Amino acid sequence: QVQLVESGGGLVQAGGSLRLSCAVSGRTFSSYVMGWFRQAPGKDREFVASITFVGTRTRYTDSVKGRFTISRDNAKNTVYLQMNSLKPEDTAIYYCAATTRAEVYYRGSSRADDYDYWGQGTQVTVSS
């Protein structure tokens, strides 16, 4: 069974930084495309970033480009989200997600429906 466990959330002032981690257990980590999504109160879950294994191709939503960086350590079965220059509007629960679907293996995906496995989420709160 695949398990995803996020950590690293917390309270930070605007302009600060946090690094989220997502540890993955179960199947071979290298077969996964990994993604980060977030959900703010009263809003739908939205895509933040994704990363493939082959070529480590990355995608970002426009609002985080230049501020957030997704990376992965395949030896540790872990994916990271480095978040810099945080803004109050980044406040949300952040979810890690994984998929092994062949159609997204080489390009990644921003669609929540493409991901089959999800973590429990970690809260990020940015104060102004």
mmCIF file of C-alpha atoms in Angstrom:
data_model
loop_
_atom_site.group_PDB
_atom_site.id
_atom_site.type_symbol
_atom_site.label_atom_id
_atom_site.label_comp_id
_atom_site.label_asym_id
_atom_site.label_seq_id
_atom_site.Cartn_x
_atom_site.Cartn_y
_atom_site.Cartn_z
ATOM 1 C CA GLN A 1 0.000 0.000 0.000
ATOM 2 C CA VAL A 2 1.288 3.441 -0.920
ATOM 3 C CA GLN A 3 1.548 5.984 1.861
ATOM 4 C CA LEU A 4 2.427 9.656 1.608
ATOM 5 C CA VAL A 5 3.314 11.629 4.715
ATOM 6 C CA GLU A 6 3.821 15.392 4.560
ATOM 7 C CA SER A 7 5.758 17.458 7.066
ATOM 8 C CA GLY A 8 7.264 20.902 7.392
ATOM 9 C CA GLY A 9 4.204 23.093 7.569
ATOM 10 C CA GLY A 10 3.776 25.838 10.118
ATOM 11 C CA LEU A 11 3.291 29.523 10.784
ATOM 12 C CA VAL A 12 5.572 32.016 9.084
ATOM 13 C CA GLN A 13 5.577 35.736 8.478
ATOM 14 C CA ALA A 14 5.110 37.158 5.019
ATOM 15 C CA GLY A 15 8.395 37.110 3.134
ATOM 16 C CA GLY A 16 9.595 34.065 5.018
ATOM 17 C CA SER A 17 10.363 30.540 3.844
ATOM 18 C CA LEU A 18 9.287 26.993 4.559
ATOM 19 C CA ARG A 19 10.282 23.638 3.117
ATOM 20 C CA LEU A 20 7.670 20.939 2.897
ATOM 21 C CA SER A 21 8.644 17.288 2.674
ATOM 22 C CA CYS A 22 6.646 14.275 1.538
ATOM 23 C CA ALA A 23 7.937 10.813 2.339
ATOM 24 C CA VAL A 24 6.599 8.025 0.136
ATOM 25 C CA SER A 25 6.441 4.349 1.005
ATOM 26 C CA GLY A 26 5.138 1.425 -0.955
ATOM 27 C CA ARG A 27 5.967 0.924 -4.602
ATOM 28 C CA THR A 28 9.148 2.006 -6.306
ATOM 29 C CA PHE A 29 9.406 5.759 -5.855
ATOM 30 C CA SER A 30 11.070 6.232 -9.212
ATOM 31 C CA SER A 31 7.874 5.184 -10.974
ATOM 32 C CA TYR A 32 5.908 8.090 -9.519
ATOM 33 C CA VAL A 33 5.105 11.508 -10.830
ATOM 34 C CA MET A 34 4.811 13.667 -7.738
ATOM 35 C CA GLY A 35 2.698 16.740 -7.188
ATOM 36 C CA TRP A 36 1.846 19.360 -4.609
ATOM 37 C CA PHE A 37 -1.632 20.822 -4.305
ATOM 38 C CA ARG A 38 -3.163 23.219 -1.813
ATOM 39 C CA GLN A 39 -6.579 24.100 -0.510
ATOM 40 C CA ALA A 40 -7.438 27.340 1.224
ATOM 41 C CA PRO A 41 -10.563 27.711 3.387
ATOM 42 C CA GLY A 42 -13.656 27.993 1.238
ATOM 43 C CA LYS A 43 -11.750 27.362 -1.979
ATOM 44 C CA ASP A 44 -11.223 24.417 -4.282
ATOM 45 C CA ARG A 45 -8.040 22.396 -4.206
ATOM 46 C CA GLU A 46 -5.531 23.870 -6.635
ATOM 47 C CA PHE A 47 -2.368 22.658 -8.306
ATOM 48 C CA VAL A 48 0.930 24.058 -7.065
ATOM 49 C CA ALA A 49 3.759 22.057 -8.672
ATOM 50 C CA SER A 50 4.680 18.677 -10.126
ATOM 51 C CA ILE A 51 7.846 16.797 -10.985
ATOM 52 C CA THR A 52 8.542 13.740 -13.084
ATOM 53 C CA PHE A 53 11.232 11.196 -12.458
ATOM 54 C CA VAL A 54 12.365 10.887 -16.069
ATOM 55 C CA GLY A 55 14.134 14.137 -16.851
ATOM 56 C CA THR A 56 12.780 15.676 -13.625
ATOM 57 C CA ARG A 57 10.482 17.882 -15.659
ATOM 58 C CA THR A 58 8.721 20.415 -13.445
ATOM 59 C CA ARG A 59 5.499 22.387 -13.672
ATOM 60 C CA TYR A 60 4.278 25.289 -11.536
ATOM 61 C CA THR A 61 1.134 27.283 -11.236
ATOM 62 C CA ASP A 62 1.743 30.888 -12.266
ATOM 63 C CA SER A 63 1.241 32.344 -8.798
ATOM 64 C CA VAL A 64 4.230 30.484 -7.350
ATOM 65 C CA LYS A 65 6.690 30.637 -10.237
ATOM 66 C CA GLY A 66 9.985 32.119 -9.134
ATOM 67 C CA ARG A 67 9.126 31.611 -5.458
ATOM 68 C CA PHE A 68 8.546 27.863 -5.038
ATOM 69 C CA THR A 69 10.787 24.994 -6.112
ATOM 70 C CA ILE A 70 9.809 21.346 -6.290
ATOM 71 C CA SER A 71 12.529 18.713 -6.096
ATOM 72 C CA ARG A 72 12.914 15.048 -5.301
ATOM 73 C CA ASP A 73 15.471 12.778 -3.704
ATOM 74 C CA ASN A 74 14.872 9.335 -5.141
ATOM 75 C CA ALA A 75 17.338 7.727 -2.739
ATOM 76 C CA LYS A 76 15.214 8.958 0.165
ATOM 77 C CA ASN A 77 11.823 8.424 -1.496
ATOM 78 C CA THR A 78 11.031 12.033 -0.720
ATOM 79 C CA VAL A 79 9.733 15.032 -2.622
ATOM 80 C CA TYR A 80 10.201 18.602 -1.403
ATOM 81 C CA LEU A 81 8.557 21.952 -1.911
ATOM 82 C CA GLN A 82 10.814 24.876 -1.070
ATOM 83 C CA MET A 83 8.647 27.939 -0.563
ATOM 84 C CA ASN A 84 10.294 31.365 -0.476
ATOM 85 C CA SER A 85 8.898 34.890 -0.344
ATOM 86 C CA LEU A 86 5.705 33.562 1.146
ATOM 87 C CA LYS A 87 2.555 35.654 0.962
ATOM 88 C CA PRO A 88 -0.627 35.568 3.055
ATOM 89 C CA GLU A 89 -2.468 34.200 0.018
ATOM 90 C CA ASP A 90 -0.246 31.106 0.181
ATOM 91 C CA THR A 91 -2.043 30.112 3.381
ATOM 92 C CA ALA A 92 -3.623 26.706 2.835
ATOM 93 C CA ILE A 93 -3.414 23.028 3.590
ATOM 94 C CA TYR A 94 -0.752 21.586 1.314
ATOM 95 C CA TYR A 95 -1.165 18.071 -0.024
ATOM 96 C CA CYS A 96 1.366 15.771 -1.591
ATOM 97 C CA ALA A 97 0.146 13.489 -4.374
ATOM 98 C CA ALA A 98 1.538 10.666 -6.481
ATOM 99 C CA THR A 99 0.613 8.887 -9.668
ATOM 100 C CA THR A 100 2.012 6.102 -11.809
ATOM 101 C CA ARG A 101 -0.235 6.724 -14.809
ATOM 102 C CA ALA A 102 1.657 6.192 -18.034
ATOM 103 C CA GLU A 103 0.092 9.174 -19.790
ATOM 104 C CA VAL A 104 1.701 11.647 -17.387
ATOM 105 C CA TYR A 105 4.968 9.833 -16.711
ATOM 106 C CA TYR A 106 7.068 11.997 -19.016
ATOM 107 C CA ARG A 107 5.300 15.339 -18.716
ATOM 108 C CA GLY A 108 3.809 15.513 -15.239
ATOM 109 C CA SER A 109 0.329 16.844 -14.563
ATOM 110 C CA SER A 110 -1.518 19.737 -12.969
ATOM 111 C CA ARG A 111 -4.817 17.822 -12.806
ATOM 112 C CA ALA A 112 -5.823 16.448 -9.426
ATOM 113 C CA ASP A 113 -7.752 13.679 -11.183
ATOM 114 C CA ASP A 114 -4.487 12.293 -12.584
ATOM 115 C CA TYR A 115 -3.200 11.508 -9.102
ATOM 116 C CA ASP A 116 -4.134 8.289 -7.332
ATOM 117 C CA TYR A 117 -2.434 8.657 -3.973
ATOM 118 C CA TRP A 118 -2.675 11.542 -1.514
ATOM 119 C CA GLY A 119 -1.179 12.512 1.805
ATOM 120 C CA GLN A 120 -3.123 13.839 4.754
ATOM 121 C CA GLY A 121 -1.978 17.420 4.266
ATOM 122 C CA THR A 122 0.086 19.905 6.241
ATOM 123 C CA GLN A 123 -1.044 23.392 7.242
ATOM 124 C CA VAL A 124 0.866 26.429 6.045
ATOM 125 C CA THR A 125 -0.131 29.773 7.521
ATOM 126 C CA VAL A 126 1.464 33.015 6.385
ATOM 127 C CA SER A 127 0.817 36.053 8.543
ATOM 128 C CA SER A 128 0.898 39.585 7.209
#
